[in-house]
Amino acid sequence: MHGESEYEFRELKDEVKVVVQKAVLKVMEGQKYDHITANDCIQNVLKVCVDELKRLSTNFKFIVTCHIQQRKGAALDSHSSSYWDEETDGSCVITWESSSLMAILYVYGLAL
């Protein structure tokens, strides 16, 4: 866990990416895309991510979104916009791919 003086997301960004990548790997490694279980998989990934991010820093509120799709060559365009304090808040995007699926996660960190 980081010190109480850290209130800038950019200082945590690299660690946030590692935490989320590990969480996705923990839940999704070896999984094949299945539209029936995709929602459960997303919920599991989000729970692990948020639990681990809370341990990383108590100085932020974290928002995590997850998109999972079957890898069939289809395109996906996604955008977001935020109104926040650019000095303390931030976001990052993490992608993870296997032979049958792709996951895209957006993480937003908002300083308390």
JSON list of C-alpha atoms in Angstrom, two decimals:
[
{"chain": "A", "resi": 1, "resn": "MET", "atom": "CA", "xyz": [0.00, 0.00, 0.00]},
{"chain": "A", "resi": 2, "resn": "HIS", "atom": "CA", "xyz": [1.16, 3.48, -0.74]},
{"chain": "A", "resi": 3, "resn": "GLY", "atom": "CA", "xyz": [1.71, 6.30, 1.70]},
{"chain": "A", "resi": 4, "resn": "GLU", "atom": "CA", "xyz": [-1.03, 8.64, 2.75]},
{"chain": "A", "resi": 5, "resn": "SER", "atom": "CA", "xyz": [0.63, 11.52, 0.90]},
{"chain": "A", "resi": 6, "resn": "GLU", "atom": "CA", "xyz": [0.13, 10.00, -2.56]},
{"chain": "A", "resi": 7, "resn": "TYR", "atom": "CA", "xyz": [-2.83, 11.62, -4.26]},
{"chain": "A", "resi": 8, "resn": "GLU", "atom": "CA", "xyz": [-1.72, 11.64, -7.88]},
{"chain": "A", "resi": 9, "resn": "PHE", "atom": "CA", "xyz": [-2.95, 8.85, -10.13]},
{"chain": "A", "resi": 10, "resn": "ARG", "atom": "CA", "xyz": [0.01, 9.22, -12.46]},
{"chain": "A", "resi": 11, "resn": "GLU", "atom": "CA", "xyz": [2.26, 7.98, -9.63]},
{"chain": "A", "resi": 12, "resn": "LEU", "atom": "CA", "xyz": [0.20, 4.78, -9.41]},
{"chain": "A", "resi": 13, "resn": "LYS", "atom": "CA", "xyz": [-0.60, 4.25, -13.07]},
{"chain": "A", "resi": 14, "resn": "ASP", "atom": "CA", "xyz": [2.07, 1.63, -13.81]},
{"chain": "A", "resi": 15, "resn": "GLU", "atom": "CA", "xyz": [1.18, -0.33, -10.67]},
{"chain": "A", "resi": 16, "resn": "VAL", "atom": "CA", "xyz": [-2.52, -0.11, -11.50]},
{"chain": "A", "resi": 17, "resn": "LYS", "atom": "CA", "xyz": [-1.83, -1.67, -14.89]},
{"chain": "A", "resi": 18, "resn": "VAL", "atom": "CA", "xyz": [0.12, -4.53, -13.29]},
{"chain": "A", "resi": 19, "resn": "VAL", "atom": "CA", "xyz": [-2.61, -5.16, -10.70]},
{"chain": "A", "resi": 20, "resn": "VAL", "atom": "CA", "xyz": [-5.32, -5.28, -13.37]},
{"chain": "A", "resi": 21, "resn": "GLN", "atom": "CA", "xyz": [-3.27, -7.48, -15.72]},
{"chain": "A", "resi": 22, "resn": "LYS", "atom": "CA", "xyz": [-2.70, -9.97, -12.90]},
{"chain": "A", "resi": 23, "resn": "ALA", "atom": "CA", "xyz": [-6.38, -9.92, -11.97]},
{"chain": "A", "resi": 24, "resn": "VAL", "atom": "CA", "xyz": [-7.46, -10.57, -15.56]},
{"chain": "A", "resi": 25, "resn": "LEU", "atom": "CA", "xyz": [-4.95, -13.38, -15.91]},
{"chain": "A", "resi": 26, "resn": "LYS", "atom": "CA", "xyz": [-6.10, -14.94, -12.63]},
{"chain": "A", "resi": 27, "resn": "VAL", "atom": "CA", "xyz": [-9.73, -15.06, -13.75]},
{"chain": "A", "resi": 28, "resn": "MET", "atom": "CA", "xyz": [-9.47, -15.53, -17.51]},
{"chain": "A", "resi": 29, "resn": "GLU", "atom": "CA", "xyz": [-6.40, -17.64, -18.19]},
{"chain": "A", "resi": 30, "resn": "GLY", "atom": "CA", "xyz": [-7.47, -20.79, -20.00]},
{"chain": "A", "resi": 31, "resn": "GLN", "atom": "CA", "xyz": [-11.02, -19.51, -20.57]},
{"chain": "A", "resi": 32, "resn": "LYS", "atom": "CA", "xyz": [-12.66, -19.83, -23.96]},
{"chain": "A", "resi": 33, "resn": "TYR", "atom": "CA", "xyz": [-15.25, -17.30, -25.08]},
{"chain": "A", "resi": 34, "resn": "ASP", "atom": "CA", "xyz": [-18.77, -18.36, -24.16]},
{"chain": "A", "resi": 35, "resn": "HIS", "atom": "CA", "xyz": [-21.61, -15.84, -24.45]},
{"chain": "A", "resi": 36, "resn": "ILE", "atom": "CA", "xyz": [-23.52, -17.70, -21.72]},
{"chain": "A", "resi": 37, "resn": "THR", "atom": "CA", "xyz": [-20.80, -17.28, -19.08]},
{"chain": "A", "resi": 38, "resn": "ALA", "atom": "CA", "xyz": [-19.31, -13.98, -20.32]},
{"chain": "A", "resi": 39, "resn": "ASN", "atom": "CA", "xyz": [-21.25, -11.87, -17.81]},
{"chain": "A", "resi": 40, "resn": "ASP", "atom": "CA", "xyz": [-20.10, -14.02, -14.87]},
{"chain": "A", "resi": 41, "resn": "CYS", "atom": "CA", "xyz": [-16.52, -13.79, -16.12]},
{"chain": "A", "resi": 42, "resn": "ILE", "atom": "CA", "xyz": [-16.77, -9.99, -16.33]},
{"chain": "A", "resi": 43, "resn": "GLN", "atom": "CA", "xyz": [-18.19, -9.77, -12.81]},
{"chain": "A", "resi": 44, "resn": "ASN", "atom": "CA", "xyz": [-15.37, -11.94, -11.45]},
{"chain": "A", "resi": 45, "resn": "VAL", "atom": "CA", "xyz": [-12.71, -9.85, -13.19]},
{"chain": "A", "resi": 46, "resn": "LEU", "atom": "CA", "xyz": [-14.22, -6.61, -11.89]},
{"chain": "A", "resi": 47, "resn": "LYS", "atom": "CA", "xyz": [-14.44, -7.90, -8.32]},
{"chain": "A", "resi": 48, "resn": "VAL", "atom": "CA", "xyz": [-10.81, -9.05, -8.27]},
{"chain": "A", "resi": 49, "resn": "CYS", "atom": "CA", "xyz": [-9.65, -5.77, -9.86]},
{"chain": "A", "resi": 50, "resn": "VAL", "atom": "CA", "xyz": [-11.50, -3.53, -7.41]},
{"chain": "A", "resi": 51, "resn": "ASP", "atom": "CA", "xyz": [-10.44, -5.61, -4.40]},
{"chain": "A", "resi": 52, "resn": "GLU", "atom": "CA", "xyz": [-6.78, -5.42, -5.43]},
{"chain": "A", "resi": 53, "resn": "LEU", "atom": "CA", "xyz": [-6.94, -1.72, -6.33]},
{"chain": "A", "resi": 54, "resn": "LYS", "atom": "CA", "xyz": [-8.38, -0.89, -2.90]},
{"chain": "A", "resi": 55, "resn": "ARG", "atom": "CA", "xyz": [-5.32, -2.56, -1.38]},
{"chain": "A", "resi": 56, "resn": "LEU", "atom": "CA", "xyz": [-3.01, -0.56, -3.64]},
{"chain": "A", "resi": 57, "resn": "SER", "atom": "CA", "xyz": [-4.16, 2.84, -2.36]},
{"chain": "A", "resi": 58, "resn": "THR", "atom": "CA", "xyz": [-6.84, 4.06, 0.01]},
{"chain": "A", "resi": 59, "resn": "ASN", "atom": "CA", "xyz": [-6.48, 7.60, -1.33]},
{"chain": "A", "resi": 60, "resn": "PHE", "atom": "CA", "xyz": [-8.56, 6.91, -4.44]},
{"chain": "A", "resi": 61, "resn": "LYS", "atom": "CA", "xyz": [-11.96, 5.80, -5.53]},
{"chain": "A", "resi": 62, "resn": "PHE", "atom": "CA", "xyz": [-11.55, 3.40, -8.43]},
{"chain": "A", "resi": 63, "resn": "ILE", "atom": "CA", "xyz": [-13.96, 2.73, -11.26]},
{"chain": "A", "resi": 64, "resn": "VAL", "atom": "CA", "xyz": [-13.32, -0.27, -13.49]},
{"chain": "A", "resi": 65, "resn": "THR", "atom": "CA", "xyz": [-15.21, -1.22, -16.64]},
{"chain": "A", "resi": 66, "resn": "CYS", "atom": "CA", "xyz": [-14.66, -4.42, -18.62]},
{"chain": "A", "resi": 67, "resn": "HIS", "atom": "CA", "xyz": [-15.59, -5.41, -22.15]},
{"chain": "A", "resi": 68, "resn": "ILE", "atom": "CA", "xyz": [-15.12, -9.00, -23.32]},
{"chain": "A", "resi": 69, "resn": "GLN", "atom": "CA", "xyz": [-15.61, -10.07, -26.89]},
{"chain": "A", "resi": 70, "resn": "GLN", "atom": "CA", "xyz": [-14.98, -13.12, -28.97]},
{"chain": "A", "resi": 71, "resn": "ARG", "atom": "CA", "xyz": [-11.96, -12.84, -31.25]},
{"chain": "A", "resi": 72, "resn": "LYS", "atom": "CA", "xyz": [-13.40, -13.06, -34.72]},
{"chain": "A", "resi": 73, "resn": "GLY", "atom": "CA", "xyz": [-11.72, -10.13, -36.39]},
{"chain": "A", "resi": 74, "resn": "ALA", "atom": "CA", "xyz": [-14.51, -7.69, -35.59]},
{"chain": "A", "resi": 75, "resn": "ALA", "atom": "CA", "xyz": [-13.53, -4.12, -34.88]},
{"chain": "A", "resi": 76, "resn": "LEU", "atom": "CA", "xyz": [-14.33, -2.34, -31.64]},
{"chain": "A", "resi": 77, "resn": "ASP", "atom": "CA", "xyz": [-14.16, 1.41, -31.13]},
{"chain": "A", "resi": 78, "resn": "SER", "atom": "CA", "xyz": [-14.54, 2.75, -27.62]},
{"chain": "A", "resi": 79, "resn": "HIS", "atom": "CA", "xyz": [-14.05, 6.20, -26.17]},
{"chain": "A", "resi": 80, "resn": "SER", "atom": "CA", "xyz": [-14.55, 7.96, -22.88]},
{"chain": "A", "resi": 81, "resn": "SER", "atom": "CA", "xyz": [-14.47, 11.49, -21.59]},
{"chain": "A", "resi": 82, "resn": "SER", "atom": "CA", "xyz": [-14.08, 12.79, -18.07]},
{"chain": "A", "resi": 83, "resn": "TYR", "atom": "CA", "xyz": [-14.34, 16.02, -16.14]},
{"chain": "A", "resi": 84, "resn": "TRP", "atom": "CA", "xyz": [-11.92, 15.80, -13.24]},
{"chain": "A", "resi": 85, "resn": "ASP", "atom": "CA", "xyz": [-8.84, 17.25, -11.60]},
{"chain": "A", "resi": 86, "resn": "GLU", "atom": "CA", "xyz": [-6.04, 16.57, -14.09]},
{"chain": "A", "resi": 87, "resn": "GLU", "atom": "CA", "xyz": [-3.42, 16.95, -11.34]},
{"chain": "A", "resi": 88, "resn": "THR", "atom": "CA", "xyz": [-4.70, 14.11, -9.15]},
{"chain": "A", "resi": 89, "resn": "ASP", "atom": "CA", "xyz": [-7.13, 11.95, -11.15]},
{"chain": "A", "resi": 90, "resn": "GLY", "atom": "CA", "xyz": [-6.44, 9.74, -14.12]},
{"chain": "A", "resi": 91, "resn": "SER", "atom": "CA", "xyz": [-7.22, 6.66, -16.14]},
{"chain": "A", "resi": 92, "resn": "CYS", "atom": "CA", "xyz": [-5.60, 3.86, -18.05]},
{"chain": "A", "resi": 93, "resn": "VAL", "atom": "CA", "xyz": [-6.64, 1.15, -20.49]},
{"chain": "A", "resi": 94, "resn": "ILE", "atom": "CA", "xyz": [-5.56, -2.47, -20.19]},
{"chain": "A", "resi": 95, "resn": "THR", "atom": "CA", "xyz": [-6.08, -5.04, -22.93]},
{"chain": "A", "resi": 96, "resn": "TRP", "atom": "CA", "xyz": [-5.70, -8.79, -22.61]},
{"chain": "A", "resi": 97, "resn": "GLU", "atom": "CA", "xyz": [-6.04, -11.35, -25.37]},
{"chain": "A", "resi": 98, "resn": "SER", "atom": "CA", "xyz": [-6.17, -15.10, -25.71]},
{"chain": "A", "resi": 99, "resn": "SER", "atom": "CA", "xyz": [-6.79, -17.25, -28.76]},
{"chain": "A", "resi": 100, "resn": "SER", "atom": "CA", "xyz": [-10.58, -17.01, -28.38]},
{"chain": "A", "resi": 101, "resn": "LEU", "atom": "CA", "xyz": [-11.32, -13.74, -26.59]},
{"chain": "A", "resi": 102, "resn": "MET", "atom": "CA", "xyz": [-10.22, -10.22, -25.89]},
{"chain": "A", "resi": 103, "resn": "ALA", "atom": "CA", "xyz": [-10.80, -8.14, -22.77]},
{"chain": "A", "resi": 104, "resn": "ILE", "atom": "CA", "xyz": [-10.53, -4.37, -22.56]},
{"chain": "A", "resi": 105, "resn": "LEU", "atom": "CA", "xyz": [-10.59, -2.72, -19.15]},
{"chain": "A", "resi": 106, "resn": "TYR", "atom": "CA", "xyz": [-10.77, 0.96, -18.34]},
{"chain": "A", "resi": 107, "resn": "VAL", "atom": "CA", "xyz": [-9.61, 2.01, -14.89]},
{"chain": "A", "resi": 108, "resn": "TYR", "atom": "CA", "xyz": [-10.38, 5.45, -13.48]},
{"chain": "A", "resi": 109, "resn": "GLY", "atom": "CA", "xyz": [-8.72, 6.69, -10.30]},
{"chain": "A", "resi": 110, "resn": "LEU", "atom": "CA", "xyz": [-10.31, 9.64, -8.51]},
{"chain": "A", "resi": 111, "resn": "ALA", "atom": "CA", "xyz": [-8.39, 11.14, -5.61]},
{"chain": "A", "resi": 112, "resn": "LEU", "atom": "CA", "xyz": [-10.27, 11.55, -2.36]}
]
